[in-house]
Every structure is written in structure tokens, then in C-alpha cells.
XYZ file of C-alpha atoms in Angstrom:
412
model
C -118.938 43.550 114.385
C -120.677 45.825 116.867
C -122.220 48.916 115.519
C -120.369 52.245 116.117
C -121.928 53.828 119.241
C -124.204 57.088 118.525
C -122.822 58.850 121.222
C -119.916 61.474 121.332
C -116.468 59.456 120.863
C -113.800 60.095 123.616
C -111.373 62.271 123.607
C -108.639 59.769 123.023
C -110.341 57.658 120.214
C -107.915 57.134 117.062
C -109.810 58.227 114.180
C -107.873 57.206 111.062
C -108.307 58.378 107.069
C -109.512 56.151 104.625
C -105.735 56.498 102.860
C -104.505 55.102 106.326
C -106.923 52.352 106.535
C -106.033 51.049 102.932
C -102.299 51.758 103.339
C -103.254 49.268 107.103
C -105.608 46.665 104.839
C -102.334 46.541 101.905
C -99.541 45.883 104.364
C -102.200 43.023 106.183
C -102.772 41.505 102.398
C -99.514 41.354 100.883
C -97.046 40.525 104.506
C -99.363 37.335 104.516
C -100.283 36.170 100.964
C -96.612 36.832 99.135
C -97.401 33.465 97.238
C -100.569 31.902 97.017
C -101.880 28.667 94.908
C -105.446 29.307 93.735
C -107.214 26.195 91.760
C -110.645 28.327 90.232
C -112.270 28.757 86.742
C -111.376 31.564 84.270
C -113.478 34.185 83.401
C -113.931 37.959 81.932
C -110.687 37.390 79.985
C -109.282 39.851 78.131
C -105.611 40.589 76.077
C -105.136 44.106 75.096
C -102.647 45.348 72.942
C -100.156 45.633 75.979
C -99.631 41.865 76.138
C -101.200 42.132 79.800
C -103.703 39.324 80.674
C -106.649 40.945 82.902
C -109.318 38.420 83.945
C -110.864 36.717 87.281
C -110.861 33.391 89.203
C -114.268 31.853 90.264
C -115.455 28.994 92.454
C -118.821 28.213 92.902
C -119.803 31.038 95.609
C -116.705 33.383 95.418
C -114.930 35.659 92.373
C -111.367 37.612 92.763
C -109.794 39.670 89.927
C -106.225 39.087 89.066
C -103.833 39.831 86.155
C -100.706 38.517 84.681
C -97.880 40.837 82.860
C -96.504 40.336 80.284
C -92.917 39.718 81.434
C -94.797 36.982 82.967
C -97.379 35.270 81.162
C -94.610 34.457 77.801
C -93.884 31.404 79.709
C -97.312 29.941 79.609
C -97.528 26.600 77.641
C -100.999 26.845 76.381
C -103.424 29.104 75.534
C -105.930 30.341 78.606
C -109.868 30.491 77.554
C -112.829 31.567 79.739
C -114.642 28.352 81.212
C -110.957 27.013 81.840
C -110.050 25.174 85.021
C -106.643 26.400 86.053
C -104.043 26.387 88.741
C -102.213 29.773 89.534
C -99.636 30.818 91.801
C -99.234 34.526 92.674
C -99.528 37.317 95.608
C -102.284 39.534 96.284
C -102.211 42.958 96.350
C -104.750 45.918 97.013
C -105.240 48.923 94.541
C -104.789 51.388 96.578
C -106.753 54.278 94.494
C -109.938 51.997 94.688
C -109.247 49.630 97.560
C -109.843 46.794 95.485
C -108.125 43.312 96.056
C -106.150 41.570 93.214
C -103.846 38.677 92.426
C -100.625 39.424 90.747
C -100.456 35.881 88.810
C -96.570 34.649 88.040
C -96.927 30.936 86.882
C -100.527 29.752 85.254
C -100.921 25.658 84.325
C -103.764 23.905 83.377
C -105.612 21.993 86.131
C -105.663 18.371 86.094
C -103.785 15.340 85.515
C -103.793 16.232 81.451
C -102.037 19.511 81.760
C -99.209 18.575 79.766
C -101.119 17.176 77.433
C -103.303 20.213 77.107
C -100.409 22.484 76.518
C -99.105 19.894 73.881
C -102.473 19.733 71.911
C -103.111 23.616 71.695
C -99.367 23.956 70.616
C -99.534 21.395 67.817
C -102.781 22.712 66.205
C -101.574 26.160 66.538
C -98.343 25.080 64.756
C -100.069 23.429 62.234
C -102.473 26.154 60.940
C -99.175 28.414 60.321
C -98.149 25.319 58.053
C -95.179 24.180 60.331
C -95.713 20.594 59.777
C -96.505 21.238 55.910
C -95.308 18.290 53.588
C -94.226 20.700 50.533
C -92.016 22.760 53.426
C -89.846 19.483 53.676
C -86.400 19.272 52.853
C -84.795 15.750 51.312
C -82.537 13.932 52.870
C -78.550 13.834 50.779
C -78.312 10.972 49.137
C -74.714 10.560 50.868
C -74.059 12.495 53.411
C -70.569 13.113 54.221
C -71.077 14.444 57.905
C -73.814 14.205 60.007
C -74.611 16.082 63.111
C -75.879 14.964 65.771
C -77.632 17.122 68.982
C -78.157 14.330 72.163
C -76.533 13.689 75.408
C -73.416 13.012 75.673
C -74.144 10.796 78.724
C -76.834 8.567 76.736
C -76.926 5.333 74.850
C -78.133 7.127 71.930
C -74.705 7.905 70.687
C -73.646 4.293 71.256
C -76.186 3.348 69.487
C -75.770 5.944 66.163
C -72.332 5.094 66.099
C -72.189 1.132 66.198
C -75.261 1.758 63.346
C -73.032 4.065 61.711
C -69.771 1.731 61.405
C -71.399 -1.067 59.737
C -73.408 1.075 57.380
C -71.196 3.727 56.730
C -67.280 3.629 58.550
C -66.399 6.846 56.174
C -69.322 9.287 57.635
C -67.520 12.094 59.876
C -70.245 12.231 63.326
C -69.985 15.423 64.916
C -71.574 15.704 68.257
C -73.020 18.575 69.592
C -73.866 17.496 73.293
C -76.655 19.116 74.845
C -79.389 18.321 77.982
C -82.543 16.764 76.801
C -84.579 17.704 79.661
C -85.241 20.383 82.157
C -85.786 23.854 82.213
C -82.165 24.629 80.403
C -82.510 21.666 77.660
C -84.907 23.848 75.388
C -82.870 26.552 75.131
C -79.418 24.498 74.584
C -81.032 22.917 71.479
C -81.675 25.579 69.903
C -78.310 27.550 70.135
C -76.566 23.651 69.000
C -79.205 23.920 65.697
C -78.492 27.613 65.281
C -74.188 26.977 65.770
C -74.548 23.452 63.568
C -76.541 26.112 60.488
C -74.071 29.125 61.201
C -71.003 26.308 60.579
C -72.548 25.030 57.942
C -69.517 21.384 58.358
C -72.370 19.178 58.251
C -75.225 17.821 55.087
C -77.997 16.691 57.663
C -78.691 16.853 61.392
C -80.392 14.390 63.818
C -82.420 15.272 67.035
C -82.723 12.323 69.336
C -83.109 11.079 72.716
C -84.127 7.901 74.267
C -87.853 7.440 75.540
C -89.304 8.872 78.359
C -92.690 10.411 80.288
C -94.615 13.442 78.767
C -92.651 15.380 81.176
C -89.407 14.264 80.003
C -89.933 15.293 76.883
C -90.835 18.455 77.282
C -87.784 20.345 75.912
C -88.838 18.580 72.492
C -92.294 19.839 72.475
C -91.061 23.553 73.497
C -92.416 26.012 70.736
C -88.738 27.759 70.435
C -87.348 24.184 69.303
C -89.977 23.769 67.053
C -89.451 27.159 65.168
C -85.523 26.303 65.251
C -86.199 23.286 63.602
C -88.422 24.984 61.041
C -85.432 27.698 60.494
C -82.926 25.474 59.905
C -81.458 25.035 56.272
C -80.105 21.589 56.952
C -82.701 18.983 57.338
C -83.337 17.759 60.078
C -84.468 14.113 61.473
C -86.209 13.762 64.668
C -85.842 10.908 66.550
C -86.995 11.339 69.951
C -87.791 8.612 72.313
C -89.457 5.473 71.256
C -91.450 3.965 68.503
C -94.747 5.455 70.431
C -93.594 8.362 71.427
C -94.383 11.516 69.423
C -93.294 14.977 70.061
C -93.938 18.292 68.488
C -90.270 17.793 67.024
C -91.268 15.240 65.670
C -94.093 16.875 63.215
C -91.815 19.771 62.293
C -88.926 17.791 61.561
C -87.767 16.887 57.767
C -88.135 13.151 58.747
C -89.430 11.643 61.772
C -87.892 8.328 62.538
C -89.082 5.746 65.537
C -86.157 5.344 67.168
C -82.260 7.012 67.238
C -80.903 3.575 65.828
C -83.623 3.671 63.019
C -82.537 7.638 62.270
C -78.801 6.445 61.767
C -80.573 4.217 59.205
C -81.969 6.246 57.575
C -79.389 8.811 57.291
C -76.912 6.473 55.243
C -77.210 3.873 53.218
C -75.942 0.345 53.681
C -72.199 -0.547 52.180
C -73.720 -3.179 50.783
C -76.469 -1.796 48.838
C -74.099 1.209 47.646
C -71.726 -1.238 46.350
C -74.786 -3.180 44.378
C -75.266 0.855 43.231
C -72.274 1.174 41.924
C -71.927 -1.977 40.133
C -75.397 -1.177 38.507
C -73.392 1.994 37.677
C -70.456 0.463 35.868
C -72.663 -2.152 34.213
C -74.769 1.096 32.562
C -71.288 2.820 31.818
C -69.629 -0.390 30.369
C -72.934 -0.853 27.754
C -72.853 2.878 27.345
C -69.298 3.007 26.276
C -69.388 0.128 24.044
C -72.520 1.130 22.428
C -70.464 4.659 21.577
C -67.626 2.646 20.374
C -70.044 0.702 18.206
C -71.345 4.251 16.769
C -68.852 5.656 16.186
C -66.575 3.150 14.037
C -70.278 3.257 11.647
C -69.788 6.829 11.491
C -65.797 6.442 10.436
C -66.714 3.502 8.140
C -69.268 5.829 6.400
C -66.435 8.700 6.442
C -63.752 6.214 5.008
C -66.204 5.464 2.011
C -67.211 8.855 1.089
C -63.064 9.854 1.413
C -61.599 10.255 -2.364
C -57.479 9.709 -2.756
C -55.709 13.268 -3.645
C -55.619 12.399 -7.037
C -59.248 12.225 -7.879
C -59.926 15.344 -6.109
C -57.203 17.196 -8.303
C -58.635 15.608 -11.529
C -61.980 16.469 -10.164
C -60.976 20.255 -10.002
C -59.259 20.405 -13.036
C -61.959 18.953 -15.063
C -64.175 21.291 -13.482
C -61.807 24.116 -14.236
C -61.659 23.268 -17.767
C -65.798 23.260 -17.772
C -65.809 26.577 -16.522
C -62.784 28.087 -19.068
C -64.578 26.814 -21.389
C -68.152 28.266 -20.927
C -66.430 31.600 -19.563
C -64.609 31.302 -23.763
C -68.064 31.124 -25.238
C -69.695 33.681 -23.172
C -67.293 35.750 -24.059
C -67.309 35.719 -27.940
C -70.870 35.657 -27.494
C -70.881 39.005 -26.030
C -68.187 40.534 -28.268
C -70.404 39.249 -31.417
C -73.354 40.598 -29.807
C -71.349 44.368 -29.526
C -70.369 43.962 -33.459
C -73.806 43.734 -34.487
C -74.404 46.644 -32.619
C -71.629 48.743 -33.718
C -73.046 47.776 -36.908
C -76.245 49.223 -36.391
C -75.281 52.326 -35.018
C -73.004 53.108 -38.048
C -75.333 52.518 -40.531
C -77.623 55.010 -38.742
C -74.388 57.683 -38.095
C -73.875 57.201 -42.075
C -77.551 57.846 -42.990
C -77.760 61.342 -40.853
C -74.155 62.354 -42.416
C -74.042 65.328 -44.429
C -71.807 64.139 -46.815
C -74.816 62.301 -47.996
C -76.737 65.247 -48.919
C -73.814 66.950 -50.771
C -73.565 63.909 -52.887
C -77.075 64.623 -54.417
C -75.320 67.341 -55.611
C -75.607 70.067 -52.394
C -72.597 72.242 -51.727
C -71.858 73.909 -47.698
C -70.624 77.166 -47.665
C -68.413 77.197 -44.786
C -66.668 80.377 -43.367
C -62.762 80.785 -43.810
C -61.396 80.318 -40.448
C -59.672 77.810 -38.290
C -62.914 75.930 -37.476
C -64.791 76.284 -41.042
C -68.234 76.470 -39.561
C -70.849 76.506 -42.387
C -72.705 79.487 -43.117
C -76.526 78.837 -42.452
C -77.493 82.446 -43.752
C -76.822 85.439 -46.489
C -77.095 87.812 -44.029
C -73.923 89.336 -42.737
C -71.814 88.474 -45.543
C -69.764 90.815 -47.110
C -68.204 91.635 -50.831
C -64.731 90.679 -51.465
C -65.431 88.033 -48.638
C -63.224 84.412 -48.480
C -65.184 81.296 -48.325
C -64.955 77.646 -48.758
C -67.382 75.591 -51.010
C -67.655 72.003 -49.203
C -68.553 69.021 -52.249
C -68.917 65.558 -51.676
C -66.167 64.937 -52.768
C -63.744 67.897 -51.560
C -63.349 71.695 -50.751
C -62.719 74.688 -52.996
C -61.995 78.634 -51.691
C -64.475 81.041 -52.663
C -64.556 84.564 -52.936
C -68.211 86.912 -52.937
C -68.613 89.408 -55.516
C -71.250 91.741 -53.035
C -72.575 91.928 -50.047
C -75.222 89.653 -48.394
C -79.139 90.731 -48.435
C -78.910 92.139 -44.730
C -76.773 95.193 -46.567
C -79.167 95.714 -49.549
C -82.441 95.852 -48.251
């Protein structure tokens, strides 16, 4: 570019702003690179709080920045580190405060033929530190199921092949299928609304999650992080049985069971006719020797009863005996306690008789008792008067009295 000249510019030169020259530079930029493919490295990476990814593409001589919204970067597979080789697919765009050149990034994907496998690995260990694939966070299998659901194509030999398992196994087991697409962009999000509607329902005991075999890339749907968190919500269990006996999906390691192939999950799911009938006759042969082992027990438990049982007539004689005992005894207690209250009646008279005071009048005392209604003896002189009545008590009667002067309280 040829330097500006030094002398004064013509009258008719454009001059233009540096506002117009950006506004010229960001209409140049973004009419021409709408959508671009970049292959570089990734570096000065950083996720803020936002959920925006800032960071920068390199190549060996050359360094752009970009970013990637949120909105945008939820559908990235794996988990971008500085020092990764990646393939993105964007627009540029100038800042027009700073005139600085960026890349708006939509889609992000590993670079290389092991992409897929990438994403798969990062997803799996991240899943398995939150304890996703835990043993202890596995539910059992029923015993016997009476429905089973089942989330596959509709189109498939999978269901041909669950049901013909299923008829010579188990004819009475209800299927319900719950037909969904097993790959493409729409077959993630299908499976998960048939394991959310097949929980919500709640007309089945166990689900299974099966197609046939396929690439990496067909299986993706099955190693989408939304299906494996469905799986891990679900309250039924679930059994995984997605492509073949070497194939292995991150279904797989959430699932309750994994089994190698969709015939080998209808397997598992019921039990053969033939060993259930073996079951039950097990069962009636542990019933019959039950019963008859009660039986036994309890006619040694009625024999004992039978010999301990006494006829009607003993038992009366019995209680009549025993009633006579007790008459008897009750008899003797009882004169023992009336001679016992004789003696002591005894006693106590002889001790009334000795404090009497008829006693003392017949050693030849005499009670002077006054001449009223309730003859109370006269314990003093005092207070009597001449010409007084009075009674003279003797041992052996009572005479009337009459005092010739007063008492010694009148004659001092």
C-alpha cells in the first residue's frame, strides 16, 4: 500500500471517520464469512458464570478470538480444554467499539476421526464420578413380571425377536410397545418422553431399551446424556440392550441390567415355563411335607390334651372333696378364734372385778352417795348440810341416811 502523499489533499478527496471505516470493514466481514469452518487449536479458555465460552483458535503462525453463547454451546458433546484440536463452524463479526475481529462459534466437534469417541469417553467418566453407573443405585429385576415395556422401533426385528422369545418363555406376559426412533437428531429426545410416559403410567413392572447393532454414529441417541439421566430417574428398572454383544453404550452402564443382545434381554426378563413349573413343584413338595408335618404335631398335642382330660364326674368329686377340706379348716379356724376371745374375756373380767369398788366395801368400807336420781358418792365433808338425806352404799346393799350438822366447810 502506497504511503499517503505529504502534500495538500484535493479538494474532492473523501475523507471518512474511523466509525465509517469500521461500519465499511463490518459489512466487508460478515456479507462474506456468514459461515465459516475453522480446524485450529484451543486456547485462553475461559467459562464465566454467564455460561458464555470466550477463548481463541490458533494455527501455527496465526490466532483469532471467538466465543460461543450459551444458547449455543448446550449442544456440545464433550467437554472443550485448552491444547484441544477442534473443528468449528461460525461467522465472523467485528466489535465495532474496538474494531476487533471475532468468530461467533454455533456448532464445536472434536477434530479427528475419534470425535465420537471423544465425546463418548468424557461423558462416561463424567457420569461415573456423579455415581450414575453405581452398583448399590441398582434396582432388581421382578421376579415375574406381569407386563413389560418395551421402547424400540416399531420397524425393527427387535420386536420380532422379544416376542417369539417371549411366547415360548412366557405366553401370559402383556408386551406393551412404546415405538420410538433409535437414531438421529429426534431419537434422543423421543426416548426420553416414552421412559418418562411408561413411569407417569406406571401399567408396566420393568422396561427394556433395545435396538439392533450399529456404527458409533448410530448409536448416538443411546449415548446422549438426557437418556442417560432418564434412565437414572426412572423408578422401573430398566434393561439395556442396545446393539450387539460388542457394542456398549452409555445406556448401557446406567441401566439396571445390561444385556448383550434384545433376544438375551427378553431372557432375562422372564423366566422359562419350564423352570417355573420345576418352581412350583419344589413349592408343593415343601407345602405337602409342611402340612403333614403340622398334622403330625398337632394330633401329639391332642393326644397329650385327651390324657390330661378328666370325665365330669371326677372333676365334681374333685371339687367337692376340696370343698369339704376347706369347710372343714374354715370350722376349726373358727372355734379357734372364738376360744381364743373367751380367754380373753376372761382376762379382762378378772381385772374389771379386781378395780371394782364393791371390793373395797366388802373389807368393810361404806360410800356415802348423795340422794338424787344419779346417787353420785360424796368424795368430801365440805358442803354438806344438817338435816341433809343421804345414802350409805355396803357391800352388800344401800341404806338412807340423814346428817345431824353441817359439814366442816360451815364450822370452821
Amino acid at each position: 500500500m502506497p504511503p499517503c502523499p505529504s502534500s495538500t489533499l484535493p479538494p474532492d478527496t473523501p475523507i471518512l471517520s474511523v466509525s465509517r471505516l469500521v461500519d465499511l470493514l463490518k459489512e466487508v466481514i460478515e456479507d462474506n464469512l456468514a459461515q465459516v469452518w475453522l480446524r485450529g487449536e484451543l486456547c485462553n479458555l475461559s467459562r464465566p458464570a454467564s455460561g458464555h465460552w470466550y477463548f481463541a483458535l490458533k494455527d501455527d503462525t496465526s490466532l483469532i478470538r471467538a466465543v460461543m453463547f450459551r444458547s449455543a454451546n448446550r449442544t456440545v458433546s464433550f467437554l472443550p480444554a485448552n491444547g484441544q484440536q477442534v473443528l468449528c463452524c461460525g461467522r465472523a463479526s467485528l466489535y465495532r467499539e474496538r474494531g476487533d475481529v471475532q468468530l461467533l462459534i454455533d456448532r464445536m466437534e472434536p477434530d479427528g476421526i475419534g470425535s465420537l469417541q471423544l465425546a463418548f469417553e468424557q461423558l462416561k467418566a463424567r457420569l461415573q464420578q456423579e455415581g450414575l453407573f453405581a452398583t448399590e443405585r441398582k434396582k432388581p429385576l421382578p421376579p415375574y413380571p406381569g407386563s413389560i415395556g418395551l421402547i424400540t422401533s416399531a420397524s425393527g426385528a427387535v420386536l420380532h425377536d422379544i416376542r417369539t422369545v417371549l411366547r415360548r418363555r412366557a405366553a401370559g406376559v402383556r408386551l406393551i410397545l412404546r415405538p420410538v426412533l433409535v437414531q438421529g437428531e429426534q431419537a434422543a429426545e423421543q426416548i426420553c418422553q416414552a421412559l418418562a410416559d411408561f413411569n407417569r403410567l406406571a401399567q408396566t413392572d420393568v422396561l427394556i431399551l433395545a435396538r439392533g447393532g450399529g456404527s458409533l454414529e448410530d448409536l448416538q441417541a443411546f449415548n446422549d446424556e438426557r437418556v442417560a439421566r432418564a434412565i437414572a430417574a426412572s423408578r422401573l428398572p430398566v434393561i439395556s440392550a442396545i446393539g450387539h454383544e460388542t457394542d456398549y453404550s452409555i445406556a448401557d452402564f446406567v441401566a439396571d441390567l445390561r444385556a448383550p443382545t434384545p433376544s438375551a434381554a427378553a431372557e432375562l426378563v422372564v423366566r422359562n415355563r419350564c423352570e417355573l413349573e420345576q418352581h412350583l413343584d419344589q413349592l408343593d413338595g415343601r407345602l405337602r411335607r409342611g402340612l403333614r408335618g403340622r398334622l403330625q404335631q398337632t394330633r401329639q398335642q391332642l393326644d397329650a390334651l385327651q390324657r390330661r382330660l378328666r370325665h365330669p364326674r371326677q372333676t365334681l368329686q374333685w371339687q367337692r372333696d376340696r370343698l369339704h377340706w376347706l369347710r372343714a379348716g374354715l370350722q376349726q379356724a373358727l372355734q379357734q378364734q372364738l376360744d381364743r376371745r373367751h380367754q380373753q374375756l376372761a382376762l379382762a373380767c378378772q381385772r374389771l372385778d379386781g378395780l371394782s369398788p364393791l371390793r373395797i366395801l366388802a373389807r368393810g368400807y361404806t360410800l356415802v352417795e348423795q340422794d338424787d336420781v344419779q346417787a353420785r358418792p360424796l368424795s368430801r365433808a365440805t358442803g354438806l348440810l344438817a338435816g341433809q338425806r343421804v345414802w350409805l352404799r355396803f357391800h352388800d346393799g344401800r341404806i338412807p341416811a340423814r346428817l345431824e350438822q353441817d359439814g366442816p366447810a360451815q364450822h370452821p
